[in-house]
Tab-separated table of C-alpha atoms and ligand atoms in Angstrom:
chain	number	residue	atom	x	y	z
A	1	MET	CA	76.508	103.461	67.341
A	2	ARG	CA	74.276	101.132	65.342
A	3	HIS	CA	75.620	98.003	67.045
A	4	PHE	CA	75.846	97.738	70.804
A	5	PRO	CA	78.822	95.648	71.983
A	6	ILE	CA	77.997	93.081	74.639
A	7	PHE	CA	79.672	89.887	75.861
A	8	LEU	CA	77.227	87.013	75.540
A	9	ALA	CA	77.241	84.083	77.995
A	10	LEU	CA	77.267	81.108	75.622
A	11	SER	CA	78.085	78.285	77.983
A	12	GLU	CA	75.852	75.263	77.075
A	13	ARG	CA	73.794	77.455	74.704
A	14	ILE	CA	73.092	76.234	71.184
A	15	VAL	CA	74.818	78.040	68.343
A	16	ALA	CA	73.842	76.809	64.883
A	17	VAL	CA	76.017	77.209	61.820
A	18	SER	CA	74.552	76.498	58.407
A	19	GLY	CA	77.374	75.755	55.957
A	20	GLY	CA	80.558	73.736	55.796
A	21	GLY	CA	82.973	75.806	53.702
A	22	ASP	CA	85.523	78.553	54.367
A	23	ALA	CA	83.039	81.053	55.857
A	24	ALA	CA	81.782	78.424	58.308
A	25	LEU	CA	85.359	77.400	59.164
A	26	ALA	CA	86.341	81.005	60.004
A	27	LYS	CA	83.374	81.449	62.334
A	28	LEU	CA	83.838	78.008	63.917
A	29	ARG	CA	87.471	78.758	64.789
A	30	LEU	CA	86.238	81.670	66.894
A	31	LEU	CA	83.181	79.907	68.284
A	32	MET	CA	85.228	76.921	69.445
A	33	LYS	CA	86.952	79.246	71.929
A	34	THR	CA	83.603	79.467	73.743
A	35	GLU	CA	81.712	76.833	75.745
A	36	ALA	CA	78.705	76.898	73.400
A	37	ALA	CA	77.059	73.706	72.099
A	38	LEU	CA	77.976	74.040	68.414
A	39	HIS	CA	75.766	72.474	65.756
A	40	VAL	CA	76.919	72.519	62.145
A	41	TYR	CA	74.520	71.753	59.272
A	42	ALA	CA	76.361	70.843	56.069
A	43	THR	CA	75.893	68.241	53.360
A	44	ALA	CA	79.537	68.514	52.240
A	45	PRO	CA	81.535	69.625	55.297
A	46	ALA	CA	85.228	70.581	55.082
A	47	PRO	CA	87.612	67.921	56.472
A	48	GLU	CA	88.462	70.174	59.454
A	49	ILE	CA	84.814	70.201	60.464
A	50	GLU	CA	84.676	66.430	60.256
A	51	ALA	CA	87.795	66.187	62.384
A	52	TRP	CA	86.382	68.548	65.006
A	53	ALA	CA	83.175	66.514	65.039
A	54	ASN	CA	85.212	63.341	65.628
A	55	GLU	CA	86.997	65.055	68.502
A	56	GLY	CA	83.614	65.892	70.012
A	57	ARG	CA	84.152	69.632	69.729
A	58	LEU	CA	80.952	70.156	67.710
A	59	SER	CA	77.923	68.212	66.475
A	60	LEU	CA	77.869	67.663	62.729
A	61	HIS	CA	74.550	67.155	60.925
A	62	ARG	CA	74.925	66.137	57.283
A	63	ARG	CA	71.689	67.767	56.163
A	64	PRO	CA	70.269	71.259	55.740
A	65	LEU	CA	69.150	73.264	58.769
A	66	GLU	CA	65.526	72.738	59.809
A	67	SER	CA	63.258	75.015	61.832
A	68	THR	CA	63.144	72.637	64.822
A	69	ASP	CA	66.965	72.837	65.068
A	70	LEU	CA	66.663	76.426	66.213
A	71	THR	CA	64.431	75.841	69.218
A	72	GLY	CA	66.189	77.416	72.171
A	73	ALA	CA	69.239	78.420	70.089
A	74	ALA	CA	71.124	81.574	71.051
A	75	LEU	CA	72.636	82.439	67.673
A	76	VAL	CA	72.576	81.228	64.125
A	77	TYR	CA	75.098	81.821	61.355
A	78	ALA	CA	74.069	81.728	57.692
A	79	ALA	CA	77.435	80.641	56.296
A	80	ASP	CA	76.563	78.744	53.093
A	81	GLU	CA	78.083	81.426	50.875
A	82	ASP	CA	75.035	81.001	48.666
A	83	THR	CA	72.308	83.653	48.507
A	84	VAL	CA	69.428	81.206	48.158
A	85	ARG	CA	70.512	78.958	51.032
A	86	ASP	CA	71.431	81.943	53.213
A	87	ALA	CA	67.983	83.454	52.563
A	88	ARG	CA	66.403	80.192	53.694
A	89	THR	CA	68.437	80.250	56.926
A	90	GLN	CA	67.381	83.860	57.400
A	91	THR	CA	63.685	82.925	57.169
A	92	LEU	CA	64.115	80.062	59.642
A	93	ALA	CA	65.929	82.356	62.081
A	94	HIS	CA	63.205	84.984	61.891
A	95	GLU	CA	60.474	82.394	62.490
A	96	ALA	CA	62.319	80.988	65.487
A	97	GLY	CA	63.225	84.453	66.829
A	98	VAL	CA	66.944	83.608	66.972
A	99	LEU	CA	69.616	86.275	66.393
A	100	LEU	CA	71.116	85.876	62.936
A	101	ASN	CA	74.414	86.664	61.256
A	102	VAL	CA	74.673	86.304	57.518
A	103	VAL	CA	78.359	86.030	56.765
A	104	ASP	CA	79.628	89.014	54.757
A	105	ASN	CA	76.140	90.508	54.592
A	106	LEU	CA	75.854	93.341	57.067
A	107	ALA	CA	72.418	94.510	55.898
A	108	ASP	CA	70.704	91.190	56.607
A	109	SER	CA	72.563	90.474	59.852
A	110	GLN	CA	71.160	91.233	63.279
A	111	PHE	CA	74.555	90.939	64.925
A	112	ILE	CA	78.138	91.008	63.729
A	113	THR	CA	81.185	89.179	65.007
A	114	PRO	CA	83.948	91.575	66.049
A	115	ALA	CA	87.678	91.175	65.547
A	116	ILE	CA	88.899	89.600	68.776
A	117	VAL	CA	92.098	89.892	70.770
A	118	ASP	CA	92.056	86.872	73.012
A	119	ARG	CA	93.843	86.946	76.347
A	120	ASP	CA	91.158	84.864	77.985
A	121	PRO	CA	89.594	85.916	80.352
A	122	VAL	CA	90.599	89.334	79.039
A	123	THR	CA	88.914	89.791	75.664
A	124	VAL	CA	89.065	92.845	73.460
A	125	ALA	CA	86.387	93.097	70.774
A	126	ILE	CA	86.884	95.511	67.885
A	127	GLY	CA	84.071	96.529	65.596
A	128	THR	CA	83.769	99.130	62.871
A	129	GLU	CA	80.131	98.360	61.891
A	130	GLY	CA	81.530	97.033	58.648
A	131	ALA	CA	82.907	100.453	57.757
A	132	ALA	CA	86.641	99.761	57.948
A	133	PRO	CA	87.708	96.122	58.221
A	134	VAL	CA	91.303	97.134	57.414
A	135	LEU	CA	91.318	99.501	60.362
A	136	ALA	CA	89.894	96.810	62.632
A	137	ARG	CA	92.703	94.461	61.557
A	138	ALA	CA	95.339	97.151	62.208
A	139	ILE	CA	93.949	97.866	65.681
A	140	LYS	CA	93.868	94.154	66.417
A	141	ALA	CA	97.495	93.738	65.303
A	142	HIS	CA	98.523	96.672	67.478
A	143	LEU	CA	96.768	95.243	70.532
A	144	GLU	CA	98.182	91.776	69.904
A	145	GLU	CA	101.632	93.335	70.141
A	146	THR	CA	101.021	95.538	73.160
A	147	LEU	CA	99.029	93.197	75.410
A	148	PRO	CA	101.560	90.823	76.954
A	149	ALA	CA	100.748	87.147	76.651
A	150	ALA	CA	100.896	86.999	80.452
A	151	THR	CA	97.737	89.124	80.687
A	152	GLY	CA	95.444	86.142	80.272
A	153	PRO	CA	97.020	83.711	82.767
A	154	LEU	CA	97.504	86.479	85.323
A	155	ALA	CA	93.883	87.557	85.053
A	156	ARG	CA	92.709	83.931	85.278
A	157	ILE	CA	94.738	83.225	88.412
A	158	GLY	CA	93.796	86.629	89.823
A	159	GLN	CA	90.115	85.922	89.194
A	160	ALA	CA	90.171	82.973	91.583
A	161	PHE	CA	91.687	85.258	94.206
A	162	ARG	CA	89.062	88.009	94.052
A	163	LYS	CA	87.162	86.734	97.102
A	164	MET	CA	90.373	86.728	99.159
A	165	ALA	CA	91.160	90.271	98.083
A	166	GLU	CA	87.855	91.381	99.576
A	167	HIS	CA	89.604	91.258	102.931
A	168	LEU	CA	91.073	94.556	101.841
A	169	PRO	CA	88.763	97.551	102.045
A	170	HIS	CA	87.229	98.873	98.825
A	171	GLY	CA	88.987	101.660	96.984
A	172	ARG	CA	92.620	102.619	97.044
A	173	ALA	CA	93.831	99.725	99.224
A	174	ARG	CA	92.338	97.136	96.888
A	175	ARG	CA	93.416	98.982	93.743
A	176	ASP	CA	96.986	99.190	95.060
A	177	PHE	CA	96.927	95.449	95.728
A	178	TRP	CA	95.738	94.555	92.222
A	179	SER	CA	98.091	96.941	90.504
A	180	ALA	CA	101.035	95.529	92.477
A	181	TYR	CA	99.887	92.080	91.298
A	182	TYR	CA	99.348	92.821	87.611
A	183	PHE	CA	102.345	95.064	87.077
A	184	ASP	CA	104.940	93.729	89.470
A	185	ALA	CA	104.532	90.594	91.601
A	186	GLY	CA	102.424	88.662	89.025
A	187	PRO	CA	104.670	89.037	85.956
A	188	ARG	CA	107.731	88.282	88.116
A	189	ALA	CA	106.257	85.057	89.479
A	190	LEU	CA	104.637	83.779	86.253
A	191	PRO	CA	107.766	82.225	84.690
A	192	ARG	CA	107.932	79.936	87.743
A	193	GLY	CA	104.408	78.632	87.129
A	194	LYS	CA	100.906	78.870	88.491
A	195	ALA	CA	101.784	77.810	92.045
A	196	ALA	CA	104.398	80.564	92.242
A	197	VAL	CA	101.855	83.161	91.122
A	198	GLU	CA	99.385	81.931	93.744
A	199	GLN	CA	102.097	82.129	96.387
A	200	ALA	CA	102.915	85.671	95.229
A	201	LEU	CA	99.242	86.613	95.621
A	202	ASP	CA	99.188	85.180	99.151
A	203	ASP	CA	102.337	87.066	100.113
A	204	LEU	CA	101.128	90.271	98.532
A	205	LEU	CA	97.798	90.088	100.336
A	206	ALA	CA	99.513	89.450	103.681
A	207	GLU	CA	101.759	92.440	103.055
A	208	HIS	CA	98.844	94.697	102.129
A	209	LEU	CA	96.685	93.545	105.075
A	210	ASP	CA	99.608	94.156	107.377
A	211	ARG	CA	99.978	97.628	105.941
A	212	ARG	CA	96.292	98.306	106.727
A	213	GLU	CA	96.663	97.249	110.310
A	214	ARG	CA	99.697	99.383	110.999
A	215	PRO	CA	98.780	102.768	112.409
A	216	GLY	CA	99.832	105.818	110.423
A	217	PHE	CA	103.408	106.865	110.935
A	218	VAL	CA	105.626	109.723	109.813
A	219	SER	CA	109.350	109.412	109.122
A	220	PHE	CA	111.232	112.689	108.855
A	221	VAL	CA	113.949	111.612	106.482
A	222	GLY	CA	117.104	113.512	105.659
A	223	SER	CA	117.824	113.135	101.945
A	224	GLY	CA	121.369	114.518	102.171
A	225	PRO	CA	122.758	117.182	99.837
A	226	GLY	CA	121.416	115.633	96.626
A	227	ASP	CA	123.573	112.697	95.566
A	228	PRO	CA	121.505	109.473	95.959
A	229	ASP	CA	124.730	107.702	97.009
A	230	LEU	CA	124.761	109.883	100.109
A	231	LEU	CA	121.358	108.633	101.290
A	232	THR	CA	121.315	106.375	104.333
A	233	LEU	CA	120.225	102.772	103.853
A	234	LYS	CA	117.324	103.528	106.142
A	235	ALA	CA	116.202	106.439	103.962
A	236	ARG	CA	116.250	104.155	100.919
A	237	ARG	CA	114.254	101.483	102.694
A	238	LEU	CA	111.634	103.944	103.914
A	239	LEU	CA	111.237	105.466	100.454
A	240	ASP	CA	110.807	102.001	99.055
A	241	ARG	CA	107.904	101.321	101.419
A	242	ALA	CA	106.225	104.712	101.680
A	243	ASP	CA	102.524	105.173	100.963
A	244	VAL	CA	102.930	108.934	100.782
A	245	VAL	CA	106.035	111.067	100.203
A	246	LEU	CA	105.979	114.788	100.959
A	247	TYR	CA	108.946	116.525	99.414
A	248	ASP	CA	110.159	120.063	98.945
A	249	ARG	CA	110.475	121.726	95.578
A	250	LEU	CA	113.874	121.085	93.995
A	251	ALA	CA	114.187	117.717	95.727
A	252	PRO	CA	116.579	115.840	93.410
A	253	GLN	CA	114.752	113.654	90.867
A	254	PRO	CA	117.069	110.605	91.260
A	255	ILE	CA	116.130	110.484	94.945
A	256	LEU	CA	112.393	110.848	94.287
A	257	GLU	CA	112.627	107.965	91.838
A	258	LEU	CA	113.571	105.651	94.687
A	259	ALA	CA	110.059	105.966	96.102
A	260	ARG	CA	107.659	103.051	95.756
A	261	ARG	CA	105.867	103.140	92.409
A	262	GLU	CA	102.444	103.299	93.996
A	263	ALA	CA	103.412	105.988	96.515
A	264	LEU	CA	101.442	109.208	96.434
A	265	MET	CA	104.023	111.919	95.743
A	266	ILE	CA	103.146	115.362	97.067
A	267	GLU	CA	105.305	118.382	96.347
A	268	VAL	CA	104.962	120.918	99.109
A	269	GLY	CA	106.784	123.635	97.243
A	270	LYS	CA	109.130	124.984	99.887
A	271	THR	CA	112.266	126.817	98.915
A	272	GLY	CA	114.306	129.228	100.959
A	273	PHE	CA	112.723	132.158	99.220
A	274	GLY	CA	109.989	132.624	96.693
A	275	PRO	CA	106.667	130.808	96.461
A	276	SER	CA	106.075	128.222	99.103
A	277	THR	CA	103.348	126.079	100.581
A	278	PRO	CA	102.325	127.577	103.938
A	279	GLN	CA	103.724	125.591	106.853
A	280	GLU	CA	100.182	125.031	108.193
A	281	SER	CA	99.215	123.277	104.930
A	282	ILE	CA	102.239	120.989	105.177
A	283	ASN	CA	101.361	120.176	108.787
A	284	ALA	CA	97.750	119.497	107.777
A	285	LEU	CA	98.818	117.146	104.959
A	286	LEU	CA	101.071	115.172	107.306
A	287	VAL	CA	98.264	114.790	109.825
A	288	GLU	CA	95.674	113.951	107.154
A	289	HIS	CA	97.634	111.097	105.608
A	290	ALA	CA	99.002	109.663	108.847
A	291	THR	CA	95.502	109.683	110.350
A	292	LYS	CA	94.312	107.591	107.396
A	293	GLY	CA	96.960	105.003	108.312
A	294	ALA	CA	99.548	105.930	105.686
A	295	GLN	CA	103.253	105.376	106.147
A	296	VAL	CA	104.407	108.891	105.363
A	297	VAL	CA	107.925	109.954	104.458
A	298	ARG	CA	108.550	113.648	104.983
A	299	LEU	CA	111.669	114.145	102.912
A	300	LYS	CA	113.904	117.050	103.840
A	301	GLY	CA	117.144	118.142	102.198
A	302	GLY	CA	120.362	117.507	104.135
A	303	ASP	CA	119.604	116.666	107.750
A	304	PRO	CA	116.013	117.145	108.929
A	305	THR	CA	117.099	118.694	112.231
A	306	LEU	CA	118.882	121.674	110.681
A	307	PHE	CA	117.005	124.742	109.458
A	308	ALA	CA	114.116	122.586	108.370
A	309	ARG	CA	111.189	123.693	110.572
A	310	LEU	CA	111.063	120.164	111.921
A	311	ASP	CA	109.712	121.110	115.343
A	312	GLU	CA	106.602	122.741	113.903
A	313	GLU	CA	105.777	119.591	111.989
A	314	ILE	CA	106.455	117.371	115.022
A	315	ASP	CA	104.181	119.552	117.161
A	316	ALA	CA	101.384	119.091	114.632
A	317	LEU	CA	101.797	115.301	114.861
A	318	THR	CA	102.015	115.031	118.621
A	319	GLY	CA	98.858	117.181	118.802
A	320	HIS	CA	97.120	114.286	117.030
A	321	GLU	CA	99.007	111.517	118.830
A	322	ILE	CA	100.710	110.412	115.629
A	323	ALA	CA	103.983	108.548	116.092
A	324	TYR	CA	107.089	109.656	114.202
A	325	GLU	CA	110.799	109.082	113.848
A	326	ILE	CA	113.713	111.199	112.675
A	327	VAL	CA	116.160	109.710	110.204
A	328	PRO	CA	119.342	111.788	110.009
A	329	GLY	CA	120.914	112.804	106.745
A	330	ILE	CA	124.187	114.340	105.619
A	331	THR	CA	123.903	118.061	106.100
A	332	ALA	CA	125.065	120.645	103.540
A	333	ALA	CA	127.956	121.710	105.799
A	334	SER	CA	129.416	118.188	105.759
A	335	ALA	CA	129.037	117.867	101.988
A	336	SER	CA	130.461	121.343	101.362
A	337	VAL	CA	133.499	120.978	103.583
A	338	ALA	CA	134.196	117.612	101.967
A	339	ALA	CA	134.100	119.357	98.583
A	340	ILE	CA	136.983	121.643	99.586
A	341	GLY	CA	139.040	118.921	101.263
A	342	GLN	CA	138.928	120.505	104.715
A	343	SER	CA	137.780	119.673	108.245
A	344	LEU	CA	135.067	121.576	110.013
A	345	THR	CA	137.171	121.473	113.205
A	346	LYS	CA	140.943	121.322	113.523
A	347	ARG	CA	143.216	120.990	116.526
A	348	GLY	CA	144.913	124.315	117.205
A	349	ARG	CA	142.642	126.244	114.843
A	350	ASN	CA	139.049	125.873	115.945
A	351	ALA	CA	137.631	123.591	118.623
A	352	SER	CA	134.082	124.477	117.753
A	353	VAL	CA	132.115	125.190	114.602
A	354	ARG	CA	128.968	127.210	114.190
A	355	LEU	CA	126.138	126.144	111.944
A	356	LEU	CA	124.171	129.298	111.411
A	357	THR	CA	121.669	130.898	109.148
A	358	ALA	CA	122.116	134.464	108.112
A	359	HIS	CA	118.447	134.717	107.326
A	360	ASP	CA	115.458	133.561	109.330
A	361	THR	CA	111.731	134.129	109.101
A	362	GLU	CA	112.071	137.600	110.633
A	363	GLY	CA	114.795	138.695	108.183
A	364	PHE	CA	118.534	138.884	108.779
A	365	ALA	CA	119.510	136.843	111.805
A	366	ASP	CA	121.708	138.296	114.536
A	367	HIS	CA	124.613	136.396	116.037
A	368	ASP	CA	127.539	136.827	118.364
A	369	TRP	CA	129.508	138.617	115.644
A	370	ARG	CA	132.330	139.610	118.002
A	371	ALA	CA	133.060	135.973	118.870
A	372	LEU	CA	132.834	134.954	115.234
A	373	ALA	CA	135.215	137.721	114.181
A	374	ALA	CA	138.058	136.227	116.258
A	375	PRO	CA	140.886	134.579	114.236
A	376	GLY	CA	140.494	130.871	113.457
A	377	GLU	CA	136.697	130.765	113.871
A	378	VAL	CA	134.753	128.596	111.447
A	379	ALA	CA	131.091	128.796	110.542
A	380	ALA	CA	128.876	127.127	107.968
A	381	VAL	CA	126.337	129.690	106.869
A	382	TYR	CA	123.093	128.243	105.523
A	383	MET	CA	120.781	130.255	103.303
A	384	GLY	CA	123.577	132.759	103.050
A	385	LYS	CA	123.200	133.971	99.469
A	386	ARG	CA	120.872	136.845	100.172
A	387	ALA	CA	122.438	137.696	103.526
A	388	ALA	CA	126.056	137.746	102.342
A	389	ARG	CA	126.403	141.527	102.363
A	390	PHE	CA	124.823	141.771	105.796
A	391	LEU	CA	127.160	139.039	107.096
A	392	GLN	CA	130.183	140.729	105.567
A	393	GLY	CA	129.251	144.117	107.065
A	394	ARG	CA	128.624	142.759	110.564
A	395	LEU	CA	131.863	140.797	110.714
A	396	LEU	CA	134.027	143.633	109.386
A	397	MET	CA	132.324	145.972	111.845
A	398	HIS	CA	133.339	143.638	114.655
A	399	ALA	CA	136.958	143.749	113.491
A	400	ALA	CA	137.214	140.493	111.590
A	401	SER	CA	140.199	140.496	109.213
A	402	PRO	CA	139.157	141.328	105.626
A	403	ASP	CA	141.559	138.529	104.592
A	404	THR	CA	139.622	135.842	106.488
A	405	PRO	CA	139.105	133.025	103.978
A	406	VAL	CA	135.524	132.430	102.908
A	407	THR	CA	134.442	129.753	100.441
A	408	ILE	CA	131.093	129.488	98.733
A	409	VAL	CA	130.046	125.958	97.842
A	410	ALA	CA	127.063	125.797	95.523
A	411	ASN	CA	125.166	122.580	94.726
A	412	ALA	CA	127.443	120.499	96.925
A	413	ALA	CA	127.442	116.795	95.990
A	414	ARG	CA	125.423	117.440	92.862
A	415	PRO	CA	126.631	117.285	89.253
A	416	THR	CA	126.581	121.095	89.140
A	417	GLN	CA	128.779	121.526	92.228
A	418	ALA	CA	130.836	124.731	92.182
A	419	VAL	CA	133.421	125.999	94.679
A	420	ILE	CA	134.143	129.712	94.771
A	421	PRO	CA	137.114	130.704	96.970
A	422	ALA	CA	137.029	134.269	98.318
A	423	SER	CA	137.866	136.328	101.374
A	424	LEU	CA	135.644	138.314	103.720
A	425	ALA	CA	136.541	141.439	101.703
A	426	THR	CA	135.536	139.876	98.360
A	427	LEU	CA	132.576	137.767	99.561
A	428	ALA	CA	129.766	139.870	98.174
A	429	ALA	CA	131.450	140.149	94.769
A	430	ALA	CA	132.234	136.407	94.718
A	431	LEU	CA	128.528	135.703	95.044
A	432	ASP	CA	127.995	137.175	91.598
A	433	ALA	CA	129.915	134.171	90.242
A	434	CYS	CA	127.676	131.781	92.178
A	435	PRO	CA	125.504	129.533	89.993
A	436	ASP	CA	121.805	128.893	90.662
A	437	GLY	CA	120.860	126.391	93.321
A	438	PRO	CA	121.484	126.032	97.025
A	439	ALA	CA	124.770	127.472	98.277
A	440	LEU	CA	126.553	127.344	101.587
A	441	ILE	CA	129.130	129.843	102.818
A	442	LEU	CA	132.062	128.321	104.681
A	443	TYR	CA	133.414	131.160	106.774
A	444	GLY	CA	137.041	130.779	107.949
A	445	LEU	CA	137.914	128.013	105.471
A	446	ALA	CA	139.732	128.042	102.131
A	447	PRO	CA	139.900	125.080	99.779
A	448	ARG	CA	142.902	122.891	100.566
A	449	ASN	CA	145.598	123.857	98.095
A	450	ALA	CA	146.721	120.339	97.270
A	451	LEU	CA	143.267	119.634	95.927
A	452	PRO	CA	142.330	121.745	92.936
A	453	THR	CA	138.698	122.708	93.220
A	454	ILE	CA	136.249	122.361	90.393
A	455	HIS	CA	136.144	126.144	90.228
A	456	GLN	CA	139.912	126.356	89.875
A	457	ILE	CA	139.888	123.678	87.219
A	458	ARG	CA	137.178	125.597	85.365
A	459	GLN	CA	139.232	128.764	85.559
A	460	GLU	CA	142.281	126.985	84.226
A	461	VAL	CA	140.338	125.526	81.340
A	462	SER	CA	138.762	128.836	80.348
B	1	SAH	N1	118.404	120.708	106.309
B	1	SAH	C1	119.312	121.196	105.314
B	1	SAH	C2	119.380	122.698	105.278
B	1	SAH	C3	118.122	123.355	104.872
B	1	SAH	S1	118.276	125.069	104.730
B	1	SAH	C4	120.694	120.576	105.552
B	1	SAH	O1	120.896	119.964	106.589
B	1	SAH	O2	121.548	120.717	104.685
B	1	SAH	C5	118.669	125.254	103.037
B	1	SAH	C6	120.090	125.707	102.861
B	1	SAH	O3	120.954	124.601	102.974
B	1	SAH	C7	120.400	126.296	101.514
B	1	SAH	O4	120.033	127.669	101.446
B	1	SAH	C8	121.899	126.121	101.448
B	1	SAH	O5	122.553	127.104	102.191
B	1	SAH	C9	122.065	124.790	102.156
B	1	SAH	N2	122.130	123.658	101.220
B	1	SAH	C10	121.284	122.659	101.095
B	1	SAH	N3	121.700	121.772	100.159
B	1	SAH	C11	122.869	122.248	99.690
B	1	SAH	C12	123.796	121.800	98.713
B	1	SAH	N4	123.606	120.684	98.022
B	1	SAH	N5	124.899	122.558	98.484
B	1	SAH	C13	125.113	123.677	99.166
B	1	SAH	N6	124.272	124.144	100.101
B	1	SAH	C14	123.164	123.453	100.361
């Protein structure tokens, strides 16, 4: 780097320009954006220069530059477009010790004027050390297009608010505030004028200060079976305000997208089987963020109170006196039974329903198989894919009818939903037709005939 880019404070400083033609005009157009005291030395100045002088925007001297003119000057431009006169300016500049630019003469210049993208107070200066003016112009054109015109006014209004923003602690809190201003609240308010932007800044600061004062809090939120339409209004609102969201692997993307843009999204990689984040690490993350004052959403599929290790996470919080709430969600059993057009309970058939898992942390889970084997019983079996054979064996052993209807519902309430009707005798084989993704076994229920299931429709089509 042969030229070091700096931004020079020119307010009230003298900048001398020797010359009154096109080269001088080009430099003056840029210099007039500054607050410098501009002095132009030209015997035959262009009409624009005369006009600017009449408007008081520069001082015009209809004579050549003299050495005394440069006393205390910050910069001088040799812009006579004449080698002899430019050389004279160069000598005067050297004697006075003032930084010199000879227009279109890199070798004799001590500084160069960059290409400028002006979104005052945001200024981008582009320099190529004279190597590639075409490239500099292309970069400038690109930036002119990509930097919204609102950048300047927003930065100017924001600048006056910097002292106020110091009420927020350094670091993330302040960064979050400014990014909410520049990328959201600011651009939205700008069309309504400066006062509206200032009001938006006030409101935003109040909101962010309030957030700081709130103690950390954890919401255990049920995200339902996967369809964002099946989220509760409360779940949506909490996602919209969360500082931190902890979610399991395979949490549906459309639901994650409802989280606040600035929220810290942490995947805690928990699936029924396969690689998972240890429960202790999840507990530790919850405690860590809530202790820092974050509003944490712990998102759990379906309902957070069913097969979701909720109690372990609550125990971790209460151990640190962190407050929490539980926000219910639609559980997989509800979504699955809706998919087959049935009820979970029915007068005269079953007055109770079991929600059970065929697989727990210790392996296959034992149940009151004899009771379940009785005619008319209904159970929703969670995490049943791997335990289907075990379930089938136990129930047949306890004299359940091999004809008992069993329906597998995979990816309930998701675009890939599939319903696989079977019986207790054919359950294990039916699982081979089960697509990837979470699946629930509805024991004792067949799809209602009047309502063709997606699976049946698929079979008819194929
Ligand atoms: N808390 C969740 C259950 C977590 S256990 C709830 O209330 O739904 C995970 C099991 O839930 C999966 O193995 C599967 O059996 C079931 N499950 C979750 N989402 C499902 C879906 N969209 N379709 C079918 N079963 C689902």
